[in-house]
Amino acid sequence: MAKFYPVLKAEYGQCPEGCSLCEQACNEVMKDNHGSRIKTLDLAKMDFHGVLKCNQCGEPACMEMCPVGAIKKSDVDGVVSISETKCIGCGLCTLACPYGGIYFDSAAKKAFKCENCDGNPRCAMECPYGVLSYLGSLSTRKYLGPDLMTLGAGTCIGCALELTIRFTLRVLGDDIIVFRSAGCGAVAMATIPQGAAIKTSSCVSLMTNVPAVATGAKRYLKKIGRDITCVVIGGDGLTADVGFQSLSGAAERGENLLYICIDNEAYMNTGIQRSSTTPYGGWTTTTPAGKEKKGKDMPLLMAFHHIPYVATATMAYPEDFARKLLKAKAVKEGMAYLHIFSPCVVGWRTKDDRSIEIARMAVNTNYFPLWEFEKGKLSFTYRAKKTRPLRDFVKLMGRFNNLKDPQLRELEEDVKTRMAMLETLAGREL
Amino acid sequence: MRDKYLIIGSGPAGLKAAEKIREINGAKEVKLVSKEDCMPYCPAALPYLLAGRMKEDDMWLRDEGHFRRKDITFVRGKKIVQLVPDKKQVIYQDGDIDEYETLLIATGAQTSLPPVEGISGVNVLGFRTIGDCKELNGKLNRNTHVTILGAGMVAVELAMALIERGNKVQILGRGRPLRSYFDEESGAYVRAVMVDHGVQIATGKKIKRVQEQGDTIEVVCADGDVVETNLLICCAGVEPRIPFLDGTGVQVNQGIVVDNRLRTNIQGIYAAGDVAETPDFFNREYGINAILPNALDQGGIAGINMTGREERYKGWIPMNVVNLVGSIFFSIGFSGMRKGKGITIKEEKQEEKRYFKRLVFEAGRLVGGMFVNTDVDPGIIRYLIEHRIDVGDYIEPLFYETRDLSRWLMLEAERHTLR
């Protein structure tokens, strides 16, 4: 069985030109003259500036190839390491590794590689550009309970929604009732026999009245003295358009619900029509030249309902997401609202292996900042070390292909304005 | 029913296959049988053991506990003398009989003595197993003069190991050292490095006669040269180690002939590693390329197919990395010795630095390379060849900045932007 370990992540080709801070940091730590274990790749001609490093593979080819078993993968932290005393210096491991993660010092007759600095990689600490980061999956796993979805997936290939729902249920546990309605979420949560189904209790109602139905159930449960969290999972169409009156009403009345909006910025399930969260310039089938209006700022709207907890999250930052889910579940008076950013492969016209990367880029360009609003105060839960230009986010998707420079500037302006607004609000009593 | 797996030979291919089978399914029994009475090891490490760079204890790739945890039955020191495919049985030397449902033959290759007059009357050593290595080690003292017949990979590594121990070494070969990996020019560097460190090399030699003269052995060459030596080691010829296949009907040519799923002509019997004759990567021509990377590939693929899943073997690519006293020699694929239509060869060299670089392209793909003291990542070059990455637009830059460009091409290919 594959296990999960912390990883040293490098953003693909995002280094500034000519930077070698990670190599310097590595040389400083290693002090053994073998050279750096992370290699910068500075190719001006190809317009590529990135790094090359060991992936600490799950089934390391170098380990398999080593004729004396000098290479081992640790069960504890997943690091693939070379025993210096055992290494005979044959160099075969360099022939095994397809990723250029293992190097050979022919004079010293030793192979060497990155061993993650005992869980504290210096290169990641020294990288001021946010290219290198050390992602501790172990810390995320402590939030995870048993999987509450059956095997399979009813969603399109590469969709972040399936992962989001699976993760949400694993964190929340099974003492919940899920209220839902039409949308991609409905497909993800129950498409027996082709796809998966959730194993918790759930109730399906109309798009216009999900929070109202949940209200009734929650009040009844409270009356008979059972502490069961009523969770509404809906899309952006249900939340921001069709069911907004019901949500707004329930929030204002102070109903004790956990509302999770999974926002893919259009009506994806019915064929990619614009919703009120579709961003300015975004292509949909009903806005073929790009949307002319700005998107609705749903999470801020909910914050101004003065409910006890509002937060934004994405699967690209699972630890942050899990913490927010638990905080929201702990709210026993009034509504908790989570707004989840979830890339859509088909509707956003992206490659099917990019969902998480796009979500991370959305956060790092301030397109979708991560914040929470708790006890009347707004605070950021994650700030990128260096904000990336919005262009880096936009170019990952086909839906912004129609965006000309002036429109891109307009979208940038919109993002900036929202960010400025959040910064003004941060730390103040609302 | 594929519930009982028997694997003969615990070299890299057999070991990999056994572990792959266990990884995939919960068969009743996976049995790994070794004729040698020791834990599994990799023969590629033997020269280093002889050179004294490692202890014997460090040879063993797995321990008893590992097999217990993986639920693999490991039987050592049991030699199989006959295979009976009709009954799906194997017969051991001690008379025991074992049954199987699926069988893998991964017994490797053994030394075959060339047909030379008097060779059967002389003690000629081989160098393929740990037993050979120990026997040789026991006979060596500081002044022993050793003659090695052959100039292939094993011969070269053995010669360098003996030099490291301080012995005098003479190589007698038909061709120049490592001629199947390096051409005349780059091969000259191999020879030069070896000669620098005291190996005596005589090539183009045909042996006429060997005879024992008291403590020494006389090797008489066809051209009249006589070499007097204390020990004679044969690394010239190898043959598949398959004495138990007589009368079984398993098709054997140079090795056991298998298809691209590593199946022999008899159902339920597979072969992998140095014993198997498989199609190659480029032309699907049958042959044996007895090197560790191919043995591992074949072992893994045979294991998968034995469980009933389908996985096709891409075919072998000749490749090798040797570190000879600080000089790195790396050769892979069509390194330009075989000419063909539509093949582009680009090379550069600096004789005084013993530097050589050659890249071979065919139809926009990299198909081979030869590198001496060149700073490249062998694994990445292998990746570009094995995945048939389209590098047609980058031939010039790839040649001039091989290391960086190949790294970049690999990264781009991994991102699916080049395929």
XYZ file of C-alpha atoms in Angstrom, chain A:
430
model
C 0.000 0.000 0.000
C 1.233 3.432 -0.842
C 1.814 5.634 2.147
C 1.768 9.386 2.379
C 4.795 11.340 3.397
C 5.756 14.998 3.522
C 7.127 16.266 0.242
C 9.449 18.970 -0.908
C 7.431 20.686 -3.596
C 8.845 22.853 -6.355
C 6.531 24.995 -8.434
C 7.168 24.143 -12.060
C 9.370 26.642 -13.839
C 8.553 29.540 -11.524
C 12.063 30.552 -10.447
C 13.388 34.040 -11.102
C 16.187 34.141 -13.635
C 19.660 33.490 -12.306
C 18.658 32.686 -8.729
C 20.615 29.953 -6.976
C 19.707 30.558 -3.328
C 18.503 26.964 -2.878
C 21.784 25.558 -4.169
C 23.735 27.845 -1.851
C 21.576 26.820 1.083
C 22.087 23.142 0.271
C 25.849 23.509 -0.049
C 25.923 25.293 3.287
C 24.075 22.475 5.029
C 25.813 19.535 3.382
C 29.411 20.742 3.724
C 30.772 17.577 2.073
C 31.955 18.970 -1.274
C 29.713 16.635 -3.239
C 27.776 19.687 -4.310
C 24.175 20.717 -4.053
C 21.392 18.111 -3.978
C 19.006 20.470 -5.662
C 19.883 21.748 -9.094
C 18.708 24.962 -10.642
C 17.901 24.841 -14.317
C 18.401 28.235 -15.916
C 17.635 28.086 -19.607
C 17.243 31.560 -21.027
C 16.704 30.224 -24.551
C 13.794 28.051 -23.502
C 12.471 30.742 -21.178
C 12.596 28.221 -18.390
C 13.867 28.787 -14.879
C 13.165 25.979 -12.472
C 14.704 23.389 -10.213
C 15.421 19.696 -10.366
C 15.320 17.599 -7.226
C 14.682 14.143 -5.843
C 11.001 13.193 -5.682
C 11.502 10.660 -2.866
C 9.576 8.201 -5.069
C 7.108 5.687 -3.708
C 8.871 2.869 -5.525
C 12.363 4.251 -6.005
C 14.063 2.931 -9.145
C 17.451 3.779 -7.638
C 16.732 1.586 -4.626
C 15.764 -1.306 -6.844
C 18.850 -0.961 -8.988
C 21.424 -0.671 -6.182
C 23.345 -3.967 -6.281
C 24.226 -3.847 -2.596
C 21.003 -2.537 -1.117
C 22.679 0.673 0.051
C 19.602 2.745 -0.818
C 16.632 2.546 1.511
C 13.263 4.234 1.773
C 12.275 5.140 5.291
C 8.935 3.953 6.637
C 8.759 6.925 8.952
C 9.210 9.942 6.708
C 9.445 8.379 3.242
C 12.928 9.717 2.594
C 15.085 7.698 0.209
C 18.619 7.715 1.560
C 21.983 6.245 0.648
C 24.134 4.577 3.255
C 27.534 6.140 2.725
C 29.382 3.186 4.185
C 27.548 0.677 2.021
C 27.731 2.567 -1.261
C 30.363 0.945 -3.492
C 30.390 3.706 -6.073
C 29.284 1.746 -9.118
C 27.103 4.580 -10.419
C 24.229 2.329 -11.492
C 21.694 4.348 -9.507
C 22.277 7.331 -11.792
C 21.194 5.108 -14.670
C 18.052 4.108 -12.805
C 16.705 7.517 -11.793
C 14.727 9.099 -14.637
C 14.274 12.408 -12.785
C 17.875 13.461 -12.254
C 17.526 13.200 -8.491
C 20.670 11.248 -7.761
C 24.219 12.369 -8.459
C 27.586 10.729 -8.557
C 30.946 11.889 -7.353
C 33.343 9.813 -9.439
C 36.425 10.869 -7.515
C 34.955 10.050 -4.105
C 33.284 6.935 -5.556
C 30.010 7.795 -3.834
C 26.499 8.538 -4.975
C 24.576 11.224 -3.144
C 21.101 12.699 -3.120
C 18.658 14.919 -1.271
C 17.479 13.506 2.034
C 15.104 16.317 3.013
C 17.401 17.628 5.799
C 15.666 15.436 8.422
C 12.308 16.993 7.761
C 13.467 20.576 7.691
C 14.718 21.314 4.191
C 16.945 24.335 4.240
C 16.359 25.121 0.560
C 12.623 25.542 1.153
C 13.317 27.810 4.134
C 15.677 29.984 2.136
C 13.525 30.302 -0.989
C 11.986 33.778 -0.815
C 9.914 33.319 -3.965
C 7.582 30.603 -2.756
C 8.859 28.193 -5.403
C 10.028 25.611 -2.910
C 7.808 24.542 -0.086
C 7.807 21.626 2.268
C 4.335 20.154 2.450
C 3.715 18.046 5.508
C 1.052 15.571 4.543
C 1.432 13.910 7.934
C -0.095 16.909 9.643
C -3.089 16.765 7.305
C -3.656 13.109 7.890
C -4.291 13.557 11.582
C -7.572 15.259 10.658
C -8.754 12.384 8.515
C -11.239 9.783 9.676
C -12.478 6.805 7.680
C -13.514 7.316 4.076
C -17.267 7.958 3.943
C -17.653 7.531 0.207
C -17.786 4.309 -1.720
C -15.137 3.625 -4.320
C -15.327 5.181 -7.742
C -16.127 8.658 -8.924
C -19.139 9.987 -10.750
C -17.410 13.205 -11.721
C -15.396 14.104 -14.806
C -11.738 13.135 -14.898
C -9.509 15.426 -12.866
C -12.391 17.171 -11.055
C -11.499 18.724 -7.715
C -15.061 18.377 -6.434
C -14.900 14.654 -5.787
C -11.745 15.098 -3.736
C -13.278 18.034 -1.891
C -16.366 16.092 -0.837
C -14.430 12.972 0.115
C -12.047 15.082 2.174
C -14.859 17.073 3.788
C -16.645 13.931 4.932
C -13.450 12.367 6.234
C -12.814 15.431 8.368
C -16.392 15.980 9.564
C -17.077 12.336 10.408
C -20.383 10.483 10.139
C -22.412 12.237 12.854
C -23.878 14.534 10.219
C -26.792 14.737 7.830
C -26.017 16.076 4.366
C -28.628 18.249 2.672
C -28.184 18.674 -1.023
C -29.865 19.368 -4.299
C -29.180 19.344 -8.030
C -25.684 20.121 -9.291
C -22.332 18.478 -9.852
C -22.305 17.701 -6.139
C -25.366 15.513 -6.609
C -23.484 13.557 -9.253
C -20.423 13.251 -7.064
C -22.401 12.121 -4.014
C -24.704 9.533 -5.581
C -24.334 7.938 -9.001
C -24.735 4.298 -8.143
C -23.831 2.073 -9.913
C -21.343 3.945 -12.114
C -19.862 6.280 -9.558
C -19.648 6.760 -5.843
C -22.149 7.431 -3.088
C -21.762 8.952 0.341
C -22.281 6.712 3.339
C -23.798 9.325 5.669
C -27.490 10.167 5.991
C -28.569 12.603 3.374
C -31.652 14.455 2.204
C -32.328 15.850 -1.242
C -34.661 18.754 -1.824
C -35.291 21.529 -4.332
C -32.642 24.056 -5.226
C -34.754 26.878 -3.862
C -35.199 25.562 -0.346
C -32.268 23.441 0.858
C -31.389 25.628 3.903
C -35.093 25.766 4.825
C -35.375 21.970 4.795
C -32.173 21.692 6.800
C -33.540 24.239 9.268
C -36.563 22.081 9.930
C -34.476 18.978 10.451
C -32.000 20.751 12.721
C -34.724 22.267 14.891
C -36.371 18.876 15.293
C -33.071 17.194 16.181
C -32.396 19.918 18.741
C -35.842 19.463 20.218
C -35.333 15.747 20.773
C -31.875 16.467 22.192
C -29.618 15.042 19.519
C -26.438 16.853 18.583
C -26.168 16.121 14.884
C -24.584 18.609 12.518
C -26.742 19.488 9.561
C -24.499 20.164 6.586
C -25.684 21.742 3.382
C -23.448 21.023 0.397
C -24.281 22.973 -2.697
C -22.737 24.596 -5.717
C -22.366 28.246 -6.577
C -25.593 28.277 -8.568
C -27.569 26.950 -5.635
C -25.849 29.260 -3.175
C -25.489 32.537 -4.991
C -28.465 32.433 -7.377
C -31.300 29.941 -7.057
C -31.240 29.307 -3.327
C -29.870 32.604 -2.104
C -33.065 33.830 -0.464
C -33.374 30.636 1.549
C -29.709 30.797 2.602
C -29.835 34.469 3.437
C -32.981 33.964 5.471
C -31.571 31.033 7.417
C -28.360 32.938 8.126
C -30.203 35.992 9.350
C -32.465 33.886 11.594
C -29.336 32.327 13.091
C -30.097 28.748 12.192
C -27.395 26.356 13.355
C -26.339 24.957 9.983
C -22.993 24.264 8.378
C -23.260 25.571 4.849
C -20.596 24.533 2.354
C -20.583 26.166 -1.040
C -18.369 24.421 -3.580
C -17.751 27.119 -6.133
C -16.763 26.187 -9.677
C -17.925 29.544 -10.990
C -20.681 28.430 -13.387
C -23.560 25.962 -13.838
C -21.284 23.108 -14.831
C -23.721 20.244 -14.407
C -26.221 21.645 -16.906
C -23.687 22.632 -19.538
C -21.502 25.505 -18.366
C -23.895 28.454 -18.139
C -22.851 31.639 -16.355
C -23.647 31.965 -12.675
C -23.351 35.042 -10.534
C -19.918 33.941 -9.305
C -18.483 33.599 -12.839
C -15.618 36.110 -12.908
C -15.282 39.083 -15.198
C -14.074 37.927 -18.628
C -14.773 34.256 -17.947
C -16.040 32.185 -20.864
C -19.216 30.127 -20.457
C -21.666 28.880 -23.081
C -23.919 31.834 -22.290
C -21.096 34.363 -22.196
C -19.122 33.228 -25.263
C -17.109 36.437 -25.450
C -16.414 36.509 -21.739
C -18.659 37.716 -18.950
C -19.140 41.469 -18.809
C -20.119 41.731 -15.164
C -18.008 41.080 -12.106
C -18.601 38.022 -9.957
C -20.591 38.156 -6.737
C -18.402 38.100 -3.612
C -20.290 35.368 -1.808
C -18.141 34.809 1.316
C -18.013 38.535 2.131
C -21.764 38.758 1.651
C -22.150 35.991 4.196
C -19.763 37.717 6.592
C -22.051 40.750 6.483
C -24.892 38.519 7.641
C -23.011 38.618 10.970
C -22.978 34.873 11.412
C -20.410 33.350 13.794
C -18.087 31.754 11.231
C -17.252 32.349 7.568
C -14.167 31.044 5.784
C -12.710 30.406 2.343
C -10.717 27.274 1.543
C -9.454 25.065 -1.276
C -8.129 21.528 -1.648
C -4.747 22.995 -2.549
C -4.299 23.810 1.149
C -5.818 20.752 2.823
C -4.536 21.449 6.307
C -6.032 24.913 6.301
C -9.243 23.452 4.873
C -9.471 20.745 7.547
C -8.964 23.254 10.377
C -11.737 25.435 9.011
C -14.093 22.467 8.654
C -13.584 21.548 12.292
C -14.041 25.135 13.453
C -17.251 25.346 11.441
C -18.513 22.076 12.861
C -17.859 23.349 16.385
C -20.244 26.286 15.903
C -23.365 25.490 17.947
C -25.187 28.822 17.709
C -25.902 30.329 14.325
C -24.669 29.472 10.883
C -21.185 28.599 9.707
C -20.419 29.221 6.049
C -17.507 27.787 4.041
C -16.753 28.873 0.513
C -14.652 26.318 -1.366
C -12.845 27.127 -4.587
C -13.048 24.100 -6.883
C -11.569 24.111 -10.419
C -13.625 22.480 -13.171
C -11.672 20.707 -15.910
C -14.420 20.791 -18.518
C -15.929 24.182 -17.806
C -12.650 26.018 -17.319
C -11.068 24.190 -20.215
C -7.976 23.035 -18.368
C -5.787 19.962 -18.462
C -7.054 17.188 -16.262
C -4.036 17.098 -13.969
C -4.055 20.779 -13.057
C -6.945 21.257 -10.628
C -4.857 21.503 -7.485
C -2.215 23.599 -9.174
C -4.854 26.042 -10.409
C -6.366 26.288 -6.956
C -2.959 26.973 -5.462
C -2.270 29.597 -8.082
C -5.652 31.214 -7.382
C -4.572 31.651 -3.785
C -1.090 32.880 -4.655
C -2.390 35.487 -7.111
C -4.936 36.737 -4.552
C -7.709 35.726 -6.933
C -9.049 33.578 -4.123
C -7.452 34.652 -0.831
C -7.743 32.347 2.162
C -9.306 34.023 5.150
C -11.726 33.396 7.980
C -14.236 35.552 9.764
C -14.649 34.557 13.362
C -16.315 36.301 16.313
C -16.744 39.453 14.255
C -13.121 39.583 13.138
C -11.641 38.852 9.756
C -8.146 37.431 9.437
C -6.019 35.881 6.697
C -5.059 32.249 7.291
C -2.478 32.070 4.538
C -0.503 34.704 2.698
C 1.817 33.867 -0.184
C 5.409 34.894 0.449
C 5.274 36.679 -2.855
C 2.090 37.466 -4.725
C 2.204 36.170 -8.250
C 0.881 38.159 -11.222
C -2.700 37.291 -12.150
C -1.524 36.338 -15.642
C 0.047 33.166 -14.193
C -3.402 32.078 -13.005
C -5.271 33.115 -16.111
C -2.952 31.348 -18.536
C -3.605 27.967 -16.931
C -7.169 27.980 -18.263
C -8.848 28.063 -21.660
C -11.844 29.975 -20.325
C -9.833 33.208 -20.247
C -8.563 32.820 -23.821
C -10.738 35.695 -24.995
C -9.235 38.009 -22.449
C -7.370 40.849 -24.147
C -4.888 42.981 -22.247
C -7.316 45.762 -21.279
C -9.781 43.173 -19.967
C -7.041 41.398 -18.088
C -6.168 44.726 -16.475
C -9.794 45.151 -15.517
C -9.838 41.691 -13.920
C -6.587 42.502 -12.138
C -8.144 45.722 -10.903
C -11.130 43.759 -9.596
C -8.889 41.301 -7.778
C -6.875 44.170 -6.314
C -9.980 46.000 -5.126
C -11.340 42.924 -3.375
C -7.983 42.266 -1.766
C -7.740 45.879 -0.603
C -11.209 45.584 0.869
C -10.261 42.424 2.760
C -7.075 44.059 4.019
C -9.056 47.015 5.275
C -11.484 44.744 7.060
C -8.809 42.472 8.506
C -8.399 42.952 12.223
C -11.363 45.262 12.609
C -14.534 44.645 14.525
C -17.352 44.317 11.961
